[in-house]
Coordinates of C-alpha atoms in Angstrom, one line a residue:
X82 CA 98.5 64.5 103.4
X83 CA 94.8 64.4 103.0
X84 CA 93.9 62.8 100.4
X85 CA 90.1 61.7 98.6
X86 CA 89.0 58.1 99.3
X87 CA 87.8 56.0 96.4
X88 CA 84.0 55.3 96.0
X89 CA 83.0 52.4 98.8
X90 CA 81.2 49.9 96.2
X91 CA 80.1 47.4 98.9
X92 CA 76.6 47.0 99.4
X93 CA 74.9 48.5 102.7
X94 CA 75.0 45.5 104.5
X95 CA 78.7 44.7 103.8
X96 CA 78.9 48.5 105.1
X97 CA 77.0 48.0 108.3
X98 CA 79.3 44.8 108.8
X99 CA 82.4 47.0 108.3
X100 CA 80.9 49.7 110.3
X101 CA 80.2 47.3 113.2
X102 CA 84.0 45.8 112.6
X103 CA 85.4 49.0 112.6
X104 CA 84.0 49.7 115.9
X105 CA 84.6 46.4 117.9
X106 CA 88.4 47.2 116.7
X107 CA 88.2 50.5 117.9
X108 CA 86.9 49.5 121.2
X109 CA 89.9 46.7 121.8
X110 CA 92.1 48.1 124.5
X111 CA 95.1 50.5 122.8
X112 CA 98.4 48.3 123.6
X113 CA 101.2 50.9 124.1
X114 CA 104.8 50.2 123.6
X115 CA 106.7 47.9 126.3
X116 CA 108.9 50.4 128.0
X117 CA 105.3 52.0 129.0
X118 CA 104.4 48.5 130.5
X119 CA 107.7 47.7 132.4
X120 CA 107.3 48.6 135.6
X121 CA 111.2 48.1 135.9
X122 CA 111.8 51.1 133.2
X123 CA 109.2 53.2 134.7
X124 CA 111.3 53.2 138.4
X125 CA 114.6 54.1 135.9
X126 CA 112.5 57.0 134.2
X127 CA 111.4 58.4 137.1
X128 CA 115.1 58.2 138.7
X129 CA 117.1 60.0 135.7
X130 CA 114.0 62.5 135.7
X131 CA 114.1 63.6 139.0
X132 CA 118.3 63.4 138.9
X133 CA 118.3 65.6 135.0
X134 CA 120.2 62.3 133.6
X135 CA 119.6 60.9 130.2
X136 CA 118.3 57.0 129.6
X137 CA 117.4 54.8 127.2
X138 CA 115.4 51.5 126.8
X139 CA 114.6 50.1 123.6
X140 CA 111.5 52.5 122.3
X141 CA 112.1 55.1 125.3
X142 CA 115.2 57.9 125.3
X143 CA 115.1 60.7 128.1
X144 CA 117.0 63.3 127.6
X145 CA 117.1 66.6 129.9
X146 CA 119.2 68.8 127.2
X147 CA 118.1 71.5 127.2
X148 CA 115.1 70.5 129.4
X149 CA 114.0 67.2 130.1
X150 CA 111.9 65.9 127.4
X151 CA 110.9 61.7 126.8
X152 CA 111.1 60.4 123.1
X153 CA 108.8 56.9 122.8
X154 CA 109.2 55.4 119.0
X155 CA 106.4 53.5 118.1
X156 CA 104.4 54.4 120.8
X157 CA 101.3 52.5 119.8
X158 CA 102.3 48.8 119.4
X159 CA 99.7 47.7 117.1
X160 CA 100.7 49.1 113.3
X161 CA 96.9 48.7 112.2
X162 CA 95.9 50.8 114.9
X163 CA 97.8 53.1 114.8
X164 CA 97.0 53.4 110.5
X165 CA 93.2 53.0 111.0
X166 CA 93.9 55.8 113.9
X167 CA 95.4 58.9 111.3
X168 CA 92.5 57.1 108.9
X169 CA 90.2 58.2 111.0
X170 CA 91.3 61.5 112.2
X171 CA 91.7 62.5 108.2
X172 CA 88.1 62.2 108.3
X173 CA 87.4 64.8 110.8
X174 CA 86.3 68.1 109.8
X175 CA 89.0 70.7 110.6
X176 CA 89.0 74.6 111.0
X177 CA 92.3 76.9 110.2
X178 CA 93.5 78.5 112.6
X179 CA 96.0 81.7 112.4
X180 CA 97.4 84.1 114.3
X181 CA 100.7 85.7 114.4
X182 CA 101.8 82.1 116.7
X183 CA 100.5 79.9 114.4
X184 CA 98.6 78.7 111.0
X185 CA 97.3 75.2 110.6
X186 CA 94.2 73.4 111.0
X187 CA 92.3 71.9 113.9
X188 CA 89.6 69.6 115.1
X189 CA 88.7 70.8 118.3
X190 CA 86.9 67.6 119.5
X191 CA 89.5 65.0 119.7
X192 CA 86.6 62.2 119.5
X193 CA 89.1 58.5 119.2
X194 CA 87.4 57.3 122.6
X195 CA 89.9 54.3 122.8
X196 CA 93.0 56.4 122.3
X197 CA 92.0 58.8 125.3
X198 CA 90.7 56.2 127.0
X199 CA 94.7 55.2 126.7
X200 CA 95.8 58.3 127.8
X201 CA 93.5 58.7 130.6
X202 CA 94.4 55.1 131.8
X203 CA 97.4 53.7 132.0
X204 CA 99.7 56.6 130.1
X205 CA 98.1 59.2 132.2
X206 CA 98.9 56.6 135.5
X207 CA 102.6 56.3 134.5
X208 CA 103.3 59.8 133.9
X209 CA 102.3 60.7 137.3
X210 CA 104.4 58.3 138.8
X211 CA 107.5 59.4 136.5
X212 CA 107.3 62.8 137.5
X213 CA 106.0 62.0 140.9
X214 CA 103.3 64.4 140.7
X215 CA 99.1 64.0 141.4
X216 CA 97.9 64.9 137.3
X217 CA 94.5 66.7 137.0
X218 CA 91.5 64.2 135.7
X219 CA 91.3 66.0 132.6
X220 CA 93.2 65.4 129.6
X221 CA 93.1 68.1 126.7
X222 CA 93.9 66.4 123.5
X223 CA 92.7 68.3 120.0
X224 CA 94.1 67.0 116.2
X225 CA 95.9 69.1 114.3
X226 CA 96.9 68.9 110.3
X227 CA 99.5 71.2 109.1
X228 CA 100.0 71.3 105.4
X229 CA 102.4 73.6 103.1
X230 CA 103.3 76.6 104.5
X231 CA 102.0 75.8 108.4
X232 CA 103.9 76.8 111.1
X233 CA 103.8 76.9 115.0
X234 CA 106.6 79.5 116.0
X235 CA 108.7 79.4 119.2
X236 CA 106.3 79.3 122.5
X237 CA 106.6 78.1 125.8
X238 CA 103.3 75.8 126.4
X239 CA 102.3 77.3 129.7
X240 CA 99.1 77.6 130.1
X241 CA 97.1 77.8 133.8
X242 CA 96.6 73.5 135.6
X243 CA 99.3 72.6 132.4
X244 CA 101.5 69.8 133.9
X245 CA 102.7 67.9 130.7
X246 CA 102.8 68.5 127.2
X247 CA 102.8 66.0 124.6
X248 CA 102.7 65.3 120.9
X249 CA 101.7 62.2 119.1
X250 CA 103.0 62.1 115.7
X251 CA 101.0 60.0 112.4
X252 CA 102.5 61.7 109.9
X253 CA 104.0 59.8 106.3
X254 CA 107.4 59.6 106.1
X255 CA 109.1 63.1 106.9
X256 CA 112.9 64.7 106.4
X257 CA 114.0 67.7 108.1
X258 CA 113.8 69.3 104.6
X259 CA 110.1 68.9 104.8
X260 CA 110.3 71.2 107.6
X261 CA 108.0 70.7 111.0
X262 CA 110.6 70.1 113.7
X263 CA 110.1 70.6 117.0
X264 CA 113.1 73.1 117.8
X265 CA 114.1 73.0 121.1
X266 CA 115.4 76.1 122.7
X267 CA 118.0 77.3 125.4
X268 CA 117.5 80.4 127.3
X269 CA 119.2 83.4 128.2
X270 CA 119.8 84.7 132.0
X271 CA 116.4 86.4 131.4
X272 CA 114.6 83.0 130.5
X273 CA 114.0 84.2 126.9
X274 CA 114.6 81.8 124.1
X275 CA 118.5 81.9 123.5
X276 CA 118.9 79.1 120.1
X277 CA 118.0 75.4 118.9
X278 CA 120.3 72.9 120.1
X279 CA 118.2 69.9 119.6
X280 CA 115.7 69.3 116.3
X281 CA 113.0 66.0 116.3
X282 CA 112.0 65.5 113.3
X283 CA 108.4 64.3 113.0
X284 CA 108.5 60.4 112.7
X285 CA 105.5 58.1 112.3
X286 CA 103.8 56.7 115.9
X287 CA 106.1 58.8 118.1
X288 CA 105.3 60.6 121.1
X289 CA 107.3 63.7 122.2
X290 CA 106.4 64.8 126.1
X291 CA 108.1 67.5 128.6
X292 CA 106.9 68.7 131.9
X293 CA 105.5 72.4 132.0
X294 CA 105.9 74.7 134.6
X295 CA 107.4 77.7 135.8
X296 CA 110.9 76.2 136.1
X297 CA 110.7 74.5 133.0
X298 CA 111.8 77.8 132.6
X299 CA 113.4 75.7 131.3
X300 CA 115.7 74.0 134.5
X301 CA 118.1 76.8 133.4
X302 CA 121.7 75.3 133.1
X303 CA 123.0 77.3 136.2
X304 CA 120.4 75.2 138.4
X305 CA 120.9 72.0 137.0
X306 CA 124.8 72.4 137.5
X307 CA 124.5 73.8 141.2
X308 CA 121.4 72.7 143.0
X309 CA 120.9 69.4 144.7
X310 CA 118.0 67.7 142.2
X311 CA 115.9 67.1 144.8
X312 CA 115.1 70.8 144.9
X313 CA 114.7 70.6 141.2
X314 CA 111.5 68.5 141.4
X315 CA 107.9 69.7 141.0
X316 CA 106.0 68.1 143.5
X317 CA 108.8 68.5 146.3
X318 CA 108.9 72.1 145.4
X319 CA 105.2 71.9 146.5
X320 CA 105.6 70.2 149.1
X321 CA 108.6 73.1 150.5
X322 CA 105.6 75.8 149.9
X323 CA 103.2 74.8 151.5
X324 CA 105.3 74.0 155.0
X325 CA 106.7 77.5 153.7
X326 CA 103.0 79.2 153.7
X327 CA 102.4 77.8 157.1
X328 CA 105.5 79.2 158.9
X329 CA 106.7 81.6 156.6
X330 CA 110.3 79.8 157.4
X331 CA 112.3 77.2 156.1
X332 CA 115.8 75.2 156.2
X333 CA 116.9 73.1 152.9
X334 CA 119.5 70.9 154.0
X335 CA 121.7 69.9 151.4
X336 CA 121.2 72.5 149.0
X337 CA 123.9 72.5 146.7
X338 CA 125.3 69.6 145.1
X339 CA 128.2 68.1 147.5
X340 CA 130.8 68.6 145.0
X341 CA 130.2 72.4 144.4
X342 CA 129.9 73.1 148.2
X343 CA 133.2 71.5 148.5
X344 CA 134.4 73.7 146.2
X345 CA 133.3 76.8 147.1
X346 CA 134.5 75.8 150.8
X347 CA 138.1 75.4 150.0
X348 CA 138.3 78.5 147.9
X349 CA 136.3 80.4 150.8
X350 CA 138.8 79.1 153.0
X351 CA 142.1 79.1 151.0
X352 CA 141.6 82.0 148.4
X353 CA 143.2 85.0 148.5
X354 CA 139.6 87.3 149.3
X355 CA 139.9 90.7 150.1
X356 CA 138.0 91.4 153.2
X357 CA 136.8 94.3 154.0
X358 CA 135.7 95.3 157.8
X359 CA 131.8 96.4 157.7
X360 CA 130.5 99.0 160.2
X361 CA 129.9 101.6 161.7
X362 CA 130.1 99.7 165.1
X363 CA 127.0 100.9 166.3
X364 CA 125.1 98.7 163.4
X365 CA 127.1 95.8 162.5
X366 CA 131.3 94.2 162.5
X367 CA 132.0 91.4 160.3
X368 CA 134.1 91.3 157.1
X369 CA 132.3 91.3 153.7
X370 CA 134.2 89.8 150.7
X371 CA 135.0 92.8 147.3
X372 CA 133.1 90.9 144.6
X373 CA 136.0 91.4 142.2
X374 CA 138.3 89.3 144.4
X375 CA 135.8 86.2 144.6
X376 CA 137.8 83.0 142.8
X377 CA 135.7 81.7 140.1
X378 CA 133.6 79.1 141.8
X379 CA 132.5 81.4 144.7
X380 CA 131.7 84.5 141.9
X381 CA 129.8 82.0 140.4
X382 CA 127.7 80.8 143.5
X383 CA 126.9 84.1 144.1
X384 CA 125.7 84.3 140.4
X385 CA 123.5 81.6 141.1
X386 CA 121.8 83.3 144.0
X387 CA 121.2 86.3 142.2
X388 CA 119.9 84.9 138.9
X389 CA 116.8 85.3 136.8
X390 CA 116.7 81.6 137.2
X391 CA 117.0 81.5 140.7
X392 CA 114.2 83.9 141.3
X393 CA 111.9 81.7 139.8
X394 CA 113.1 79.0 142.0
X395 CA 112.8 81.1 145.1
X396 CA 109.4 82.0 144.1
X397 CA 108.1 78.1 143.5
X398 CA 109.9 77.3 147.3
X399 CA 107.6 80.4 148.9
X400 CA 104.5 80.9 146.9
X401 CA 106.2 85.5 146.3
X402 CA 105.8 86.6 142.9
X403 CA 109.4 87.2 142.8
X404 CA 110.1 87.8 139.4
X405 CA 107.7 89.1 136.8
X406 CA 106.8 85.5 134.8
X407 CA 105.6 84.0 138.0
X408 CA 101.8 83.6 137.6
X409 CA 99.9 86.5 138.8
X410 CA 97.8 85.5 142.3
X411 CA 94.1 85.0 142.4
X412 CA 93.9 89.0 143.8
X413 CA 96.1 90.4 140.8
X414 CA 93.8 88.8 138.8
X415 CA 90.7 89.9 140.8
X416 CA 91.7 93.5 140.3
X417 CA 93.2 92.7 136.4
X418 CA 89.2 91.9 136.1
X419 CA 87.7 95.1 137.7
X420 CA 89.9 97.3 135.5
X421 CA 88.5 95.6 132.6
X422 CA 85.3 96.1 133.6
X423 CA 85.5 99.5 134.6
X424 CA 86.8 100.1 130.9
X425 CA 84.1 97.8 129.6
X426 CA 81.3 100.0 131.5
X427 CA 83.1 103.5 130.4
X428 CA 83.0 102.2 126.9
X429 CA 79.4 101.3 126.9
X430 CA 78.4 103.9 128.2
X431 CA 80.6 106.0 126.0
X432 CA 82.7 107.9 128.4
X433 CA 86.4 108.3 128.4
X434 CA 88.6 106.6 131.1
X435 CA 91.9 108.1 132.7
X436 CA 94.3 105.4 132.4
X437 CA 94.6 103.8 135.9
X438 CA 97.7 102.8 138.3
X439 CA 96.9 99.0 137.1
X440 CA 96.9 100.2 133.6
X441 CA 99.7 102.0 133.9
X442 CA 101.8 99.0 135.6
X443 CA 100.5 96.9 132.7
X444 CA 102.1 99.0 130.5
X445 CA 105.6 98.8 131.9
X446 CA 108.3 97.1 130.7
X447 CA 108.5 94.1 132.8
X448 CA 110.5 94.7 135.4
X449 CA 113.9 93.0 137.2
X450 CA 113.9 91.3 140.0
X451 CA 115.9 93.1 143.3
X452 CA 117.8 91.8 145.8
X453 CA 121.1 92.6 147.4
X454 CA 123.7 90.3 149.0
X455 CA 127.2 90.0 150.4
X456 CA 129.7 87.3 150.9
X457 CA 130.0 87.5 154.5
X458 CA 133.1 86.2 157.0
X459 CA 132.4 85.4 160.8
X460 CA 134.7 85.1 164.0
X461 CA 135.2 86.4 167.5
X462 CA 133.8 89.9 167.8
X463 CA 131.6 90.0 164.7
X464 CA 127.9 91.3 165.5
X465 CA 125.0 93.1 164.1
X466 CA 122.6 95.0 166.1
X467 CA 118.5 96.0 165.5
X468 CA 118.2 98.6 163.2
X469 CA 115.0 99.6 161.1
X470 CA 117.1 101.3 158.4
X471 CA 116.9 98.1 155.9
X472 CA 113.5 97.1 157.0
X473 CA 112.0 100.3 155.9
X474 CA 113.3 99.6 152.3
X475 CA 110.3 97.1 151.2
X476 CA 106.9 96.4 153.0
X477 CA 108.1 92.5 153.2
X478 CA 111.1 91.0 152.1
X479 CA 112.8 87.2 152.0
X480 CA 116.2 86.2 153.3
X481 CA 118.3 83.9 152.5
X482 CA 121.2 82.7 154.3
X483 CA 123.8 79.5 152.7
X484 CA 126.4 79.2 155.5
X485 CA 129.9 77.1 154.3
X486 CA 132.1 76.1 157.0
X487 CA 130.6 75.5 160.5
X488 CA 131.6 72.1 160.9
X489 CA 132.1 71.8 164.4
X490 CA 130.3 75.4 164.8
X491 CA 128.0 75.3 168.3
X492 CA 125.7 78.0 169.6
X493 CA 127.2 79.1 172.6
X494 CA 129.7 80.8 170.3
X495 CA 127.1 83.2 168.9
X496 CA 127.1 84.1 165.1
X497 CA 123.6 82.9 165.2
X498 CA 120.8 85.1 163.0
X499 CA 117.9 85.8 165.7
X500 CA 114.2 87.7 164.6
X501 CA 112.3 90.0 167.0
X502 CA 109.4 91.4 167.0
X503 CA 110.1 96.1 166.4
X504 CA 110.1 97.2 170.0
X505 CA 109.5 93.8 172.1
X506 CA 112.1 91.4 173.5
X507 CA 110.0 88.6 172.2
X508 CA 112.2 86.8 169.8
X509 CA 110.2 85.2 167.0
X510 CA 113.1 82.6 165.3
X511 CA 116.4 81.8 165.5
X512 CA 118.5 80.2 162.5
X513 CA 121.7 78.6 163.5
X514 CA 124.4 78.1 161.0
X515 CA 124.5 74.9 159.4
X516 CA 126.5 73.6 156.6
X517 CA 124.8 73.7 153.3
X518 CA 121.7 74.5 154.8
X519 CA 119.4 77.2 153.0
X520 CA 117.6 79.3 155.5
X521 CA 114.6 81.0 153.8
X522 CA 112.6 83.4 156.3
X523 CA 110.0 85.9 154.9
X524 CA 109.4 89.3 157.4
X525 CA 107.5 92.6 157.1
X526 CA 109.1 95.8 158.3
X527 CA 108.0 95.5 162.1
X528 CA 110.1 92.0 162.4
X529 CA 113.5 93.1 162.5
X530 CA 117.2 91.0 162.8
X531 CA 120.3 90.5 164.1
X532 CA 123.3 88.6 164.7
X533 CA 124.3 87.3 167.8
X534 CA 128.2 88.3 169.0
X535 CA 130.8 85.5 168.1
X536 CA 132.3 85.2 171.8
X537 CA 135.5 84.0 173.0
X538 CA 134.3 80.9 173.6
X539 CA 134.8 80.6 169.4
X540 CA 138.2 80.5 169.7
X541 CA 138.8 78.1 173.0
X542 CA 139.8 74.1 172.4
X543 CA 138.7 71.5 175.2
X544 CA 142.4 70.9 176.2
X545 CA 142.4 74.7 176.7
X546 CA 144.1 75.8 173.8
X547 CA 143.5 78.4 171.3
X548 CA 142.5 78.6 167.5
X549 CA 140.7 81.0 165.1
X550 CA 138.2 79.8 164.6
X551 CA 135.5 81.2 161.2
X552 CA 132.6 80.4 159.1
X553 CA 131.1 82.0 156.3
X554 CA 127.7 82.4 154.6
X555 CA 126.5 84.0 151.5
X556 CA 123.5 86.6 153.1
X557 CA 120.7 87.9 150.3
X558 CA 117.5 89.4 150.2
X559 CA 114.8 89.4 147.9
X560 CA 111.7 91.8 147.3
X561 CA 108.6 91.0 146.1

């Protein structure tokens, strides 16, 4: 790829004149391809992006299989750029670089003013309003060669402020014999790389983006499939954590996508479940579902809930370290650093250190995540009363309640879940059943819960009559 340039044989002033060329080119604003300019594509990119739906306009493909990732062919519209770009970045003096990740060779200093000044600009502008989300100032952009025998093994890109990663490709022209693609993976229920389903092979002037972060996990199938895409978007996932962090409560109407909450409402309704009657009396009544009765869409709601995937979600809404790849909080890592002191001091000192509790948790094998949960049915006489028996299980711990059913559900009838303060009649919140509503509520062990008796008025019609009258509500909790 690299290759020795013959001996210039102009004379110094033809070279000051081509060095003075070369640098008014190189300061003539970068011109990058039309779907970047089209304000008309840009509101279409953004839409499939936030909705996990492919497009396509002329240079531009999105496609979110198996994560969404954006595919811009000749990226840089001027040919003599983008030549007298790789030209230039040949020239740079590069350093190998090897691990057991990676070998290939860098220039640390990305130093094309012009071409950042593109991505700092406009590209940087547009990307932010695609994925609806404020980007960071800073751009980190470093060149890398990779010749025979380089290689860049399977990694996920996450890295601490990372929103986007990108990859402009100048390379001559490439088969997938020549080796280089950029393998895109599935995952497994644990979020580990399952196998390649998509290959891009490296093609001249062509840009390769994705968004990174902790759900790019990578918007595990099961979410995509289930969960209204609303919830599925970065920035409104901030937005639901920090009105989270402030009340430590929160309802997400519209949850599931309309068509699977249909779905699961029927079966809930017309399926042949096995209830069973949950007691003793003196705790709770209402009639739990046997798991291996569920139909096949309501086994596989409650799959959702309790999924790798789904802890990671959880954990985005409310800010908990949920699941052990959410990133560590400012006071793990404040006590990550003391340990590390501690052994840097015993070393220099050259005393021996005990390994400590943090050293010891460290060493683990990353842990799952635990939560338990029931299918639950309500009507007349169903109830649970205060007990600290659950409470006492975790120092804090999140609910979550998805009801299905309560259309035409009202309060007076009771079946409402209702937080107390241990030992005081204060109540502290009271979450009423709503269709497709997710209620998230985080509590330590001196806030406990109940549910409020379904009455007779359940089961009375304005013209006096009768009915049964039942909801139903998939009821988890999570621990940190």
């Amino acid at each position: 790829m690299a290759t020795k340039r013959p001996k210039d044989e102009c004379s110094s002033t033809d070279k000051k004149k081509k060095k003075k060329s070369d640098k008014e080119s190189r300061e003539e604003p970068v011109e990058l391809c039309a779907a970047v300019e089209n304000d008309q594509v840009k509101r279409a990119v953004a839409e499939a992006w936030s909705r996990r739906t492919t497009y396509s306009h002329g240079d531009l493909e999105l496609d979110c299989h198996p994560f969404p990732h954006c595919i811009f062919t000749n990226f840089i519209s001027s040919q003599a750029f983008a030549e007298n770009l790789q030209k230039e970045l040949l020239e740079l003096n590069f350093h190998e670089k090897s691990n057991d990740l990676y070998k290939f060779k860098q220039c640390a200093r990305f130093c094309i003013t012009v071409c950042r000044a593109a991505l700092f600009g406009r590209f940087r502008s547009w990307l932010g309003e695609v994925l609806g989300v404020e980007l960071e100032p800073t751009v980190d952009i470093s060149c890398a060669k990779y010749e025979y025998t380089d290689v860049l093994l399977c990694h996920d890109d996450e890295l601490e402020g990372r929103r986007v990663a990108f990859i402009l490709y100048l390379v001559p022209p490439w088969q997938s014999s020549d080796g280089g693609t950029l393998d895109l993976y599935t995952t497994d229920s644990y979020l580990q790389p399952q196998s390649i389903v998509k290959s891009l092979v490296p093609s001249w002037n062509t840009l390769v983006l994705f968004e990174v972060s902790p759900v790019s996990f990578h918007q595990e199938t099961v979410l995509l499939e289930w969960i209204n895409p609303i919830y599925l978007d970065i920035s409104y996932q901030e937005q639901i954590q920090e009105e989270f962090e402030d009340s430590s409560e929160i309802q997400l109407k519209g949850f599931l996508k309309e068509e699977k909450f249909k779905e699961v409402s029927e079966a809930l309704r017309l399926s042949q479940i096995e209830w069973k009657k949950r007691g003793p009396p003196n705790k709770r009544c209402y009639e739990a579902a046997a798991l291996d009765s569920l139909p096949q869409c309501v086994s596989a709601c409650w799959e959702l809930l309790h999924s790798e995937a789904f802890f990671l979600l959880l954990s985005n809404f409310t800010g908990l370290r949920l699941h052990y790849l959410c990133p560590a909080d400012d006071e793990e890592d404040d006590d990550e650093e003391k340990v590390k002191k501690q052994q840097d001091d015993g070393e220099a000192t050259g005393s021996s250190n005990e390994p400590s509790s943090a050293d010891a948790s460290r060493e683990k094998e990353p842990s799952t995540p635990l939560c338990c949960g029931e299918v639950r049915r309500w009507s007349r006489g169903g109830y649970t009363l205060l007990h600290d028996g659950e409470a006492a299980r975790a120092e804090y711990a999140l609910d979550l309640v998805l009801p299905f059913g309560c259309t035409g559900w009202q309060s007076e009838f009771g079946g409402f879940t209702c937080y107390v303060a241990n030992e005081e009649d204060e109540e502290l919140l009271t979450v009423y059943p709503e269709d497709n509503s997710l209620a998230l509520v985080y509590r330590d062990k001196e806030t406990l819960k109940f549910v409020k008796h379904v009455n007779h008025k359940s089961t009375s019609e304005p013209d006096g009559s009768s009915t049964c009258r039942e909801f139903y509500d998939f009821s988890f909790v999570y621990y940190e």
